[in-house]
Amino acid sequence: MQYPALIMDKNKVKHNTKVLSELASKHGVKVAGVTKVACAWPELAEAMIQGGAYALADSRIENLIKLKNFSVPKILLRIPMLTQAADVVEYADISLNSEIEVIKALNEAAKAKGKVHQIILMVDLGDLREGVWFVNAVAFAGEIIKLENIKLMGLGTNLTCYGGVIPSIENLGTLVKIAEEIEVKYGIKLEIISGGNSSSIHLLQKSQMPGKVNQIRLGEAIVLGTESAYGERIEDTYSDAFTLAAEIVELKEKPSAPIGEIGMDAFGGKPVFVDKGIIKRAIAAVGRQDVKHEGLTPRDKGISILGASSDHMILDVTNAEAGYKVGDIVEFDVNYGALLAAATSEYVNKIVK
Ligand SMILES: *Cc1c(COP(=O)(O)O)cnc(C)c1O
């Protein structure tokens, strides 16, 4: 085994997906499994499908290419780049969109390939990331339906991503009202009303999801078992499906505060120290090139993370539950940011168990 390692427990991911798919399905909602936090790791996609996700979604074309052999619908989450129109049409069955120039380019690319490309129009309900401003959505839909090689599959929204706005009966109700207006005005049927991400789970739990919402795009909830509106743990899910493991390369008793005049650390910050006397310090061979150490929680409750530079993480193991020696492995829970960093780092060995 090579360290540092990011270890995924496939059965735990599958279980989490199953719990969430069942909760969603009780309210007529289907789950699209979002793979971007772990670079569309094929085993992650597989576990999501086995757990009940009906589609896979990712923000990057490069990741959808990795998923091309999965037969389920594939959704491109980030608004496409104009320069990627041909690839979007090739590798995504559905893309989320908000710019008419881009949608026209997708139309041309689809025409050239003899395809019809499906899109979900993103509506900004106030979170101020992507989407047409909600007031303009009905008119905008009228422009999309003129395009022959584009099918307007439905509407979607993204909340609690930039502005921190929490999904509610009111804002998702507005999305549903816009959808109904579009259906009546243009005489079309919208197949998908996509009600957000892991921050919309509380509406399913409280049975408050507006009836017409029939899809939800879940990443964090599946991989970490947390909802992202209030940061609550989701009942009957695992929070430890992913583990970061690192090897101890130095273990010594040393002072807790440095000796000498204090200048800057390796990242230009001025470090501050609490003097706790002599402590037992471990160096784990993992650093900022591998992970975001602020997003790690040691599984051994007696360990605390003192800091990290590019390649070294300093741990206080004075009160550790286990007796460590050089060469031992320490394990950590990851938060979303730490998982994203570890999954994208080429120095981290990716393991499935
Ligand atoms: C990342 C992303 C999601 C998934 O978000 P989670 O909070 O991880 O569930 C859903 N929709 C879009 C547009 C995204 O970019």
GROMACS .gro file of C-alpha atoms and ligand atoms in nm:
model
  368
    1MET     CA    1   0.000   0.000   0.000
    2GLN     CA    2   0.123   0.346  -0.092
    3TYR     CA    3   0.049   0.649   0.130
    4PRO     CA    4  -0.109   0.899   0.155
    5ALA     CA    5  -0.417   0.711   0.044
    6LEU     CA    6  -0.780   0.805  -0.007
    7ILE     CA    7  -0.987   0.497   0.064
    8MET     CA    8  -1.348   0.463  -0.048
    9ASP     CA    9  -1.578   0.206   0.108
   10LYS     CA   10  -1.801   0.122  -0.187
   11ASN     CA   11  -2.068  -0.048   0.025
   12LYS     CA   12  -2.106   0.260   0.245
   13VAL     CA   13  -2.153   0.483  -0.062
   14LYS     CA   14  -2.406   0.236  -0.199
   15HIS     CA   15  -2.591   0.230   0.134
   16ASN     CA   16  -2.602   0.612   0.154
   17THR     CA   17  -2.733   0.636  -0.201
   18LYS     CA   18  -3.000   0.376  -0.123
   19VAL     CA   19  -3.123   0.561   0.188
   20LEU     CA   20  -3.140   0.890  -0.004
   21SER     CA   21  -3.302   0.737  -0.315
   22GLU     CA   22  -3.570   0.581  -0.098
   23LEU     CA   23  -3.636   0.909   0.083
   24ALA     CA   24  -3.657   1.092  -0.251
   25SER     CA   25  -3.870   0.829  -0.417
   26LYS     CA   26  -4.134   0.858  -0.140
   27HIS     CA   27  -4.188   1.212  -0.270
   28GLY     CA   28  -4.175   1.127  -0.640
   29VAL     CA   29  -3.818   1.255  -0.677
   30LYS     CA   30  -3.534   1.078  -0.863
   31VAL     CA   31  -3.168   1.110  -0.758
   32ALA     CA   32  -2.890   1.208  -0.998
   33GLY     CA   33  -2.562   1.099  -0.837
   34VAL     CA   34  -2.302   1.377  -0.848
   35THR     CA   35  -1.949   1.239  -0.895
   36LYS     CA   36  -1.741   1.559  -0.917
   37VAL     CA   37  -1.610   1.562  -0.558
   38ALA     CA   38  -1.412   1.247  -0.636
   39CYS     CA   39  -1.319   1.314  -1.002
   40ALA     CA   40  -1.584   1.073  -1.133
   41TRP     CA   41  -1.409   0.771  -0.986
   42PRO     CA   42  -1.581   0.487  -1.181
   43GLU     CA   43  -1.633   0.276  -0.866
   44LEU     CA   44  -1.807   0.573  -0.704
   45ALA     CA   45  -2.039   0.602  -1.005
   46GLU     CA   46  -2.103   0.229  -0.991
   47ALA     CA   47  -2.189   0.241  -0.619
   48MET     CA   48  -2.427   0.531  -0.681
   49ILE     CA   49  -2.608   0.342  -0.956
   50GLN     CA   50  -2.627   0.026  -0.745
   51GLY     CA   51  -2.772   0.234  -0.463
   52GLY     CA   52  -3.050   0.368  -0.686
   53ALA     CA   53  -2.925   0.681  -0.864
   54TYR     CA   54  -3.102   0.695  -1.203
   55ALA     CA   55  -2.841   0.927  -1.363
   56LEU     CA   56  -2.484   1.049  -1.312
   57ALA     CA   57  -2.393   1.417  -1.302
   58ASP     CA   58  -2.058   1.594  -1.308
   59SER     CA   59  -1.936   1.947  -1.358
   60ARG     CA   60  -1.660   1.858  -1.606
   61ILE     CA   61  -1.663   1.701  -1.952
   62GLU     CA   62  -1.334   1.523  -1.872
   63ASN     CA   63  -1.518   1.341  -1.594
   64LEU     CA   64  -1.821   1.256  -1.810
   65ILE     CA   65  -1.580   1.100  -2.062
   66LYS     CA   66  -1.460   0.868  -1.782
   67LEU     CA   67  -1.823   0.767  -1.729
   68LYS     CA   68  -1.907   0.708  -2.094
   69ASN     CA   69  -1.948   0.331  -2.054
   70PHE     CA   70  -2.224   0.368  -1.795
   71SER     CA   71  -2.558   0.333  -1.971
   72VAL     CA   72  -2.751   0.573  -1.741
   73PRO     CA   73  -2.820   0.936  -1.848
   74LYS     CA   74  -2.521   1.167  -1.795
   75ILE     CA   75  -2.572   1.527  -1.695
   76LEU     CA   76  -2.321   1.811  -1.730
   77LEU     CA   77  -2.364   2.034  -1.424
   78ARG     CA   78  -2.149   2.338  -1.498
   79ILE     CA   79  -2.285   2.576  -1.761
   80PRO     CA   80  -2.096   2.466  -2.076
   81MET     CA   81  -1.813   2.664  -2.230
   82LEU     CA   82  -1.883   2.787  -2.584
   83THR     CA   83  -1.558   2.620  -2.693
   84GLN     CA   84  -1.677   2.282  -2.564
   85ALA     CA   85  -2.011   2.263  -2.745
   86ALA     CA   86  -1.915   1.962  -2.962
   87ASP     CA   87  -1.787   1.761  -2.663
   88VAL     CA   88  -2.091   1.849  -2.456
   89VAL     CA   89  -2.321   1.710  -2.722
   90GLU     CA   90  -2.100   1.402  -2.758
   91TYR     CA   91  -2.056   1.308  -2.390
   92ALA     CA   92  -2.353   1.459  -2.204
   93ASP     CA   93  -2.712   1.351  -2.260
   94ILE     CA   94  -2.834   1.655  -2.070
   95SER     CA   95  -2.660   1.983  -1.985
   96LEU     CA   96  -2.760   2.264  -1.749
   97ASN     CA   97  -2.769   2.600  -1.930
   98SER     CA   98  -2.833   2.971  -1.887
   99GLU     CA   99  -2.686   3.149  -2.195
  100ILE     CA  100  -2.864   3.160  -2.532
  101GLU     CA  101  -2.536   3.186  -2.732
  102VAL     CA  102  -2.419   2.863  -2.572
  103ILE     CA  103  -2.752   2.690  -2.628
  104LYS     CA  104  -2.739   2.797  -2.996
  105ALA     CA  105  -2.386   2.655  -3.024
  106LEU     CA  106  -2.511   2.328  -2.870
  107ASN     CA  107  -2.793   2.331  -3.125
  108GLU     CA  108  -2.543   2.363  -3.413
  109ALA     CA  109  -2.316   2.094  -3.267
  110ALA     CA  110  -2.614   1.860  -3.222
  111LYS     CA  111  -2.731   1.929  -3.578
  112ALA     CA  112  -2.381   1.841  -3.709
  113LYS     CA  113  -2.396   1.507  -3.527
  114GLY     CA  114  -2.756   1.436  -3.620
  115LYS     CA  115  -2.854   1.442  -3.251
  116VAL     CA  116  -3.103   1.617  -3.029
  117HIS     CA  117  -2.933   1.754  -2.716
  118GLN     CA  118  -3.141   1.783  -2.400
  119ILE     CA  119  -3.107   2.081  -2.172
  120ILE     CA  120  -3.230   2.192  -1.833
  121LEU     CA  121  -3.272   2.567  -1.808
  122MET     CA  122  -3.119   2.691  -1.485
  123VAL     CA  123  -3.325   2.952  -1.300
  124ASP     CA  124  -3.162   3.180  -1.042
  125LEU     CA  125  -3.405   3.209  -0.751
  126GLY     CA  126  -3.174   3.437  -0.553
  127ASP     CA  127  -2.856   3.244  -0.470
  128LEU     CA  128  -2.671   3.445  -0.739
  129ARG     CA  129  -2.467   3.168  -0.893
  130GLU     CA  130  -2.583   3.034  -1.232
  131GLY     CA  131  -2.922   3.074  -1.396
  132VAL     CA  132  -3.149   3.319  -1.576
  133TRP     CA  133  -3.303   3.561  -1.331
  134PHE     CA  134  -3.640   3.408  -1.238
  135VAL     CA  135  -3.841   3.701  -1.378
  136ASN     CA  136  -3.697   3.637  -1.727
  137ALA     CA  137  -3.725   3.257  -1.734
  138VAL     CA  138  -4.056   3.221  -1.921
  139ALA     CA  139  -3.945   3.445  -2.211
  140PHE     CA  140  -3.604   3.274  -2.221
  141ALA     CA  141  -3.771   2.932  -2.255
  142GLY     CA  142  -3.955   3.070  -2.560
  143GLU     CA  143  -3.617   3.128  -2.730
  144ILE     CA  144  -3.494   2.777  -2.652
  145ILE     CA  145  -3.794   2.593  -2.796
  146LYS     CA  146  -3.733   2.755  -3.137
  147LEU     CA  147  -3.412   2.551  -3.173
  148GLU     CA  148  -3.466   2.227  -3.366
  149ASN     CA  149  -3.185   2.014  -3.225
  150ILE     CA  150  -3.239   2.115  -2.863
  151LYS     CA  151  -3.504   1.966  -2.636
  152LEU     CA  152  -3.596   2.171  -2.330
  153MET     CA  153  -3.625   1.890  -2.075
  154GLY     CA  154  -3.711   2.112  -1.786
  155LEU     CA  155  -3.603   2.365  -1.529
  156GLY     CA  156  -3.350   2.348  -1.250
  157THR     CA  157  -3.207   2.565  -0.979
  158ASN     CA  158  -2.901   2.569  -0.761
  159LEU     CA  159  -2.918   2.706  -0.409
  160THR     CA  160  -2.689   2.730  -0.103
  161CYS     CA  161  -2.384   2.735  -0.328
  162TYR     CA  162  -2.280   3.096  -0.354
  163GLY     CA  163  -2.535   3.307  -0.170
  164GLY     CA  164  -2.615   3.050   0.098
  165VAL     CA  165  -2.988   3.073   0.023
  166ILE     CA  166  -3.178   2.779   0.176
  167PRO     CA  167  -3.427   2.591  -0.044
  168SER     CA  168  -3.782   2.649   0.075
  169ILE     CA  169  -4.145   2.589  -0.020
  170GLU     CA  170  -4.144   2.952  -0.140
  171ASN     CA  171  -3.839   2.956  -0.369
  172LEU     CA  172  -3.890   2.607  -0.512
  173GLY     CA  173  -4.260   2.690  -0.537
  174THR     CA  174  -4.160   2.981  -0.763
  175LEU     CA  175  -3.964   2.737  -0.982
  176VAL     CA  176  -4.272   2.515  -1.013
  177LYS     CA  177  -4.492   2.814  -1.098
  178ILE     CA  178  -4.251   2.920  -1.373
  179ALA     CA  179  -4.256   2.565  -1.511
  180GLU     CA  180  -4.636   2.562  -1.519
  181GLU     CA  181  -4.642   2.899  -1.692
  182ILE     CA  182  -4.400   2.774  -1.958
  183GLU     CA  183  -4.607   2.459  -2.015
  184VAL     CA  184  -4.927   2.657  -2.061
  185LYS     CA  185  -4.777   2.939  -2.269
  186TYR     CA  186  -4.589   2.718  -2.515
  187GLY     CA  187  -4.802   2.404  -2.502
  188ILE     CA  188  -4.509   2.182  -2.402
  189LYS     CA  189  -4.447   1.933  -2.122
  190LEU     CA  190  -4.143   1.978  -1.900
  191GLU     CA  191  -4.020   1.635  -1.791
  192ILE     CA  192  -3.771   1.743  -1.527
  193ILE     CA  193  -3.800   1.992  -1.243
  194SER     CA  194  -3.463   1.970  -1.072
  195GLY     CA  195  -3.493   2.093  -0.716
  196GLY     CA  196  -3.132   2.152  -0.620
  197ASN     CA  197  -2.850   1.973  -0.440
  198SER     CA  198  -2.776   1.830  -0.095
  199SER     CA  199  -2.919   2.147   0.060
  200SER     CA  200  -3.272   2.046  -0.052
  201ILE     CA  201  -3.281   1.726   0.155
  202HIS     CA  202  -3.446   1.892   0.455
  203LEU     CA  203  -3.752   1.959   0.235
  204LEU     CA  204  -3.782   1.587   0.158
  205GLN     CA  205  -3.737   1.502   0.528
  206LYS     CA  206  -4.013   1.746   0.625
  207SER     CA  207  -4.236   1.641   0.332
  208GLN     CA  208  -4.225   2.001   0.210
  209MET     CA  209  -4.087   1.948  -0.139
  210PRO     CA  210  -4.326   2.113  -0.389
  211GLY     CA  211  -4.510   1.833  -0.571
  212LYS     CA  212  -4.385   1.897  -0.924
  213VAL     CA  213  -4.016   1.877  -0.827
  214ASN     CA  214  -3.907   1.533  -0.952
  215GLN     CA  215  -3.526   1.536  -0.956
  216ILE     CA  216  -3.250   1.622  -0.710
  217ARG     CA  217  -2.873   1.628  -0.776
  218LEU     CA  218  -2.683   1.479  -0.481
  219GLY     CA  219  -2.310   1.472  -0.418
  220GLU     CA  220  -2.221   1.564  -0.059
  221ALA     CA  221  -2.520   1.384   0.095
  222ILE     CA  222  -2.417   1.059  -0.073
  223VAL     CA  223  -2.043   1.074  -0.005
  224LEU     CA  224  -2.049   1.225   0.346
  225GLY     CA  225  -2.400   1.161   0.479
  226THR     CA  226  -2.461   1.529   0.554
  227GLU     CA  227  -2.719   1.773   0.420
  228SER     CA  228  -2.579   2.109   0.329
  229ALA     CA  229  -2.848   2.363   0.428
  230TYR     CA  230  -2.788   2.328   0.801
  231GLY     CA  231  -2.488   2.090   0.802
  232GLU     CA  232  -2.685   1.817   0.979
  233ARG     CA  233  -2.600   1.447   0.967
  234ILE     CA  234  -2.856   1.245   0.770
  235GLU     CA  235  -3.008   0.963   0.971
  236ASP     CA  236  -2.898   0.608   0.883
  237THR     CA  237  -2.611   0.719   0.656
  238TYR     CA  238  -2.234   0.675   0.694
  239SER     CA  239  -2.009   0.979   0.741
  240ASP     CA  240  -1.695   0.768   0.701
  241ALA     CA  241  -1.735   0.624   0.351
  242PHE     CA  242  -1.408   0.799   0.268
  243THR     CA  243  -1.087   0.781   0.473
  244LEU     CA  244  -0.761   0.967   0.434
  245ALA     CA  245  -0.469   0.756   0.557
  246ALA     CA  246  -0.115   0.884   0.611
  247GLU     CA  247   0.206   0.735   0.743
  248ILE     CA  248   0.402   0.861   1.043
  249VAL     CA  249   0.762   0.945   0.947
  250GLU     CA  250   0.881   1.113   1.268
  251LEU     CA  251   0.770   1.077   1.627
  252LYS     CA  252   0.945   1.275   1.901
  253GLU     CA  253   0.895   1.456   2.229
  254LYS     CA  254   0.961   1.823   2.168
  255PRO     CA  255   0.838   2.159   2.301
  256SER     CA  256   0.497   2.282   2.190
  257ALA     CA  257   0.629   2.631   2.111
  258PRO     CA  258   0.917   2.706   1.873
  259ILE     CA  259   1.246   2.843   2.006
  260GLY     CA  260   1.383   3.167   1.859
  261GLU     CA  261   1.248   3.481   1.698
  262ILE     CA  262   0.924   3.401   1.509
  263GLY     CA  263   0.912   3.515   1.145
  264MET     CA  264   0.684   3.385   0.873
  265ASP     CA  265   0.583   3.024   0.809
  266ALA     CA  266   0.619   2.858   0.465
  267PHE     CA  267   0.291   3.014   0.348
  268GLY     CA  268   0.356   3.373   0.452
  269GLY     CA  269   0.146   3.357   0.768
  270LYS     CA  270   0.274   3.450   1.112
  271PRO     CA  271   0.221   3.144   1.330
  272VAL     CA  272   0.087   3.165   1.685
  273PHE     CA  273   0.156   2.894   1.944
  274VAL     CA  274   0.011   2.788   2.276
  275ASP     CA  275   0.285   2.670   2.510
  276LYS     CA  276   0.176   2.334   2.655
  277GLY     CA  277   0.528   2.231   2.754
  278ILE     CA  278   0.682   1.916   2.612
  279ILE     CA  279   0.443   1.717   2.391
  280LYS     CA  280   0.462   1.406   2.178
  281ARG     CA  281   0.471   1.524   1.817
  282ALA     CA  282   0.424   1.310   1.509
  283ILE     CA  283   0.491   1.409   1.151
  284ALA     CA  284   0.263   1.240   0.898
  285ALA     CA  285   0.382   1.229   0.535
  286VAL     CA  286   0.092   1.426   0.391
  287GLY     CA  287   0.056   1.799   0.330
  288ARG     CA  288  -0.109   2.077   0.141
  289GLN     CA  289  -0.017   1.917  -0.192
  290ASP     CA  290  -0.236   1.624  -0.096
  291VAL     CA  291  -0.525   1.754   0.110
  292LYS     CA  292  -0.677   2.048   0.295
  293HIS     CA  293  -0.568   1.970   0.650
  294GLU     CA  294  -0.828   2.208   0.800
  295GLY     CA  295  -1.093   1.968   0.666
  296LEU     CA  296  -0.954   1.655   0.835
  297THR     CA  297  -1.066   1.503   1.165
  298PRO     CA  298  -0.843   1.236   1.318
  299ARG     CA  299  -1.038   0.913   1.386
  300ASP     CA  300  -0.827   0.876   1.702
  301LYS     CA  301  -1.002   1.131   1.923
  302GLY     CA  302  -0.685   1.190   2.126
  303ILE     CA  303  -0.493   1.329   1.827
  304SER     CA  304  -0.504   1.694   1.727
  305ILE     CA  305  -0.370   1.848   1.406
  306LEU     CA  306  -0.125   2.130   1.483
  307GLY     CA  307  -0.065   2.238   1.124
  308ALA     CA  308   0.070   2.143   0.785
  309SER     CA  309   0.318   2.258   0.524
  310SER     CA  310   0.334   2.137   0.163
  311ASP     CA  311   0.441   1.783   0.249
  312HIS     CA  312   0.429   1.747   0.629
  313MET     CA  313   0.143   1.739   0.875
  314ILE     CA  314   0.227   1.796   1.242
  315LEU     CA  315   0.016   1.607   1.496
  316ASP     CA  316  -0.001   1.626   1.873
  317VAL     CA  317  -0.026   1.261   1.976
  318THR     CA  318   0.041   1.316   2.349
  319ASN     CA  319  -0.311   1.199   2.442
  320ALA     CA  320  -0.364   0.956   2.153
  321GLU     CA  321  -0.580   0.652   2.224
  322ALA     CA  322  -0.336   0.423   2.039
  323GLY     CA  323   0.040   0.395   2.098
  324TYR     CA  324   0.202   0.504   1.773
  325LYS     CA  325   0.546   0.433   1.628
  326VAL     CA  326   0.723   0.542   1.310
  327GLY     CA  327   0.565   0.366   1.011
  328ASP     CA  328   0.217   0.349   1.167
  329ILE     CA  329  -0.084   0.478   0.976
  330VAL     CA  330  -0.315   0.750   1.104
  331GLU     CA  331  -0.668   0.778   0.963
  332PHE     CA  332  -0.885   1.084   0.918
  333ASP     CA  333  -1.245   1.167   0.833
  334VAL     CA  334  -1.268   1.418   0.548
  335ASN     CA  335  -1.503   1.710   0.492
  336TYR     CA  336  -1.611   1.815   0.141
  337GLY     CA  337  -1.310   2.040   0.079
  338ALA     CA  338  -1.059   1.784   0.204
  339LEU     CA  339  -1.218   1.508  -0.004
  340LEU     CA  340  -1.213   1.728  -0.315
  341ALA     CA  341  -0.846   1.816  -0.260
  342ALA     CA  342  -0.738   1.457  -0.190
  343ALA     CA  343  -0.933   1.322  -0.488
  344THR     CA  344  -0.776   1.576  -0.724
  345SER     CA  345  -0.420   1.541  -0.594
  346GLU     CA  346  -0.204   1.315  -0.811
  347TYR     CA  347   0.008   1.231  -0.504
  348VAL     CA  348  -0.276   1.058  -0.324
  349ASN     CA  349  -0.323   0.686  -0.389
  350LYS     CA  350  -0.690   0.607  -0.459
  351ILE     CA  351  -0.810   0.279  -0.310
  352VAL     CA  352  -1.151   0.107  -0.318
  353LYS     CA  353  -1.249  -0.144  -0.055
  354LIG     C1  354  -2.198   2.027  -0.731
  354LIG     C2  355  -2.334   2.045  -0.781
  354LIG     C3  356  -2.439   1.970  -0.727
  354LIG     C4  357  -2.420   1.874  -0.612
  354LIG     O1  358  -2.403   1.946  -0.493
  354LIG     P1  359  -2.394   1.872  -0.349
  354LIG     O2  360  -2.408   1.981  -0.251
  354LIG     O3  361  -2.261   1.805  -0.347
  354LIG     O4  362  -2.506   1.775  -0.344
  354LIG     C5  363  -2.565   1.988  -0.780
  354LIG     N1  364  -2.587   2.075  -0.880
  354LIG     C6  365  -2.489   2.150  -0.935
  354LIG     C7  366  -2.521   2.245  -1.044
  354LIG     C8  367  -2.359   2.138  -0.887
  354LIG     O5  368  -2.261   2.213  -0.940
   0.00000   0.00000   0.00000
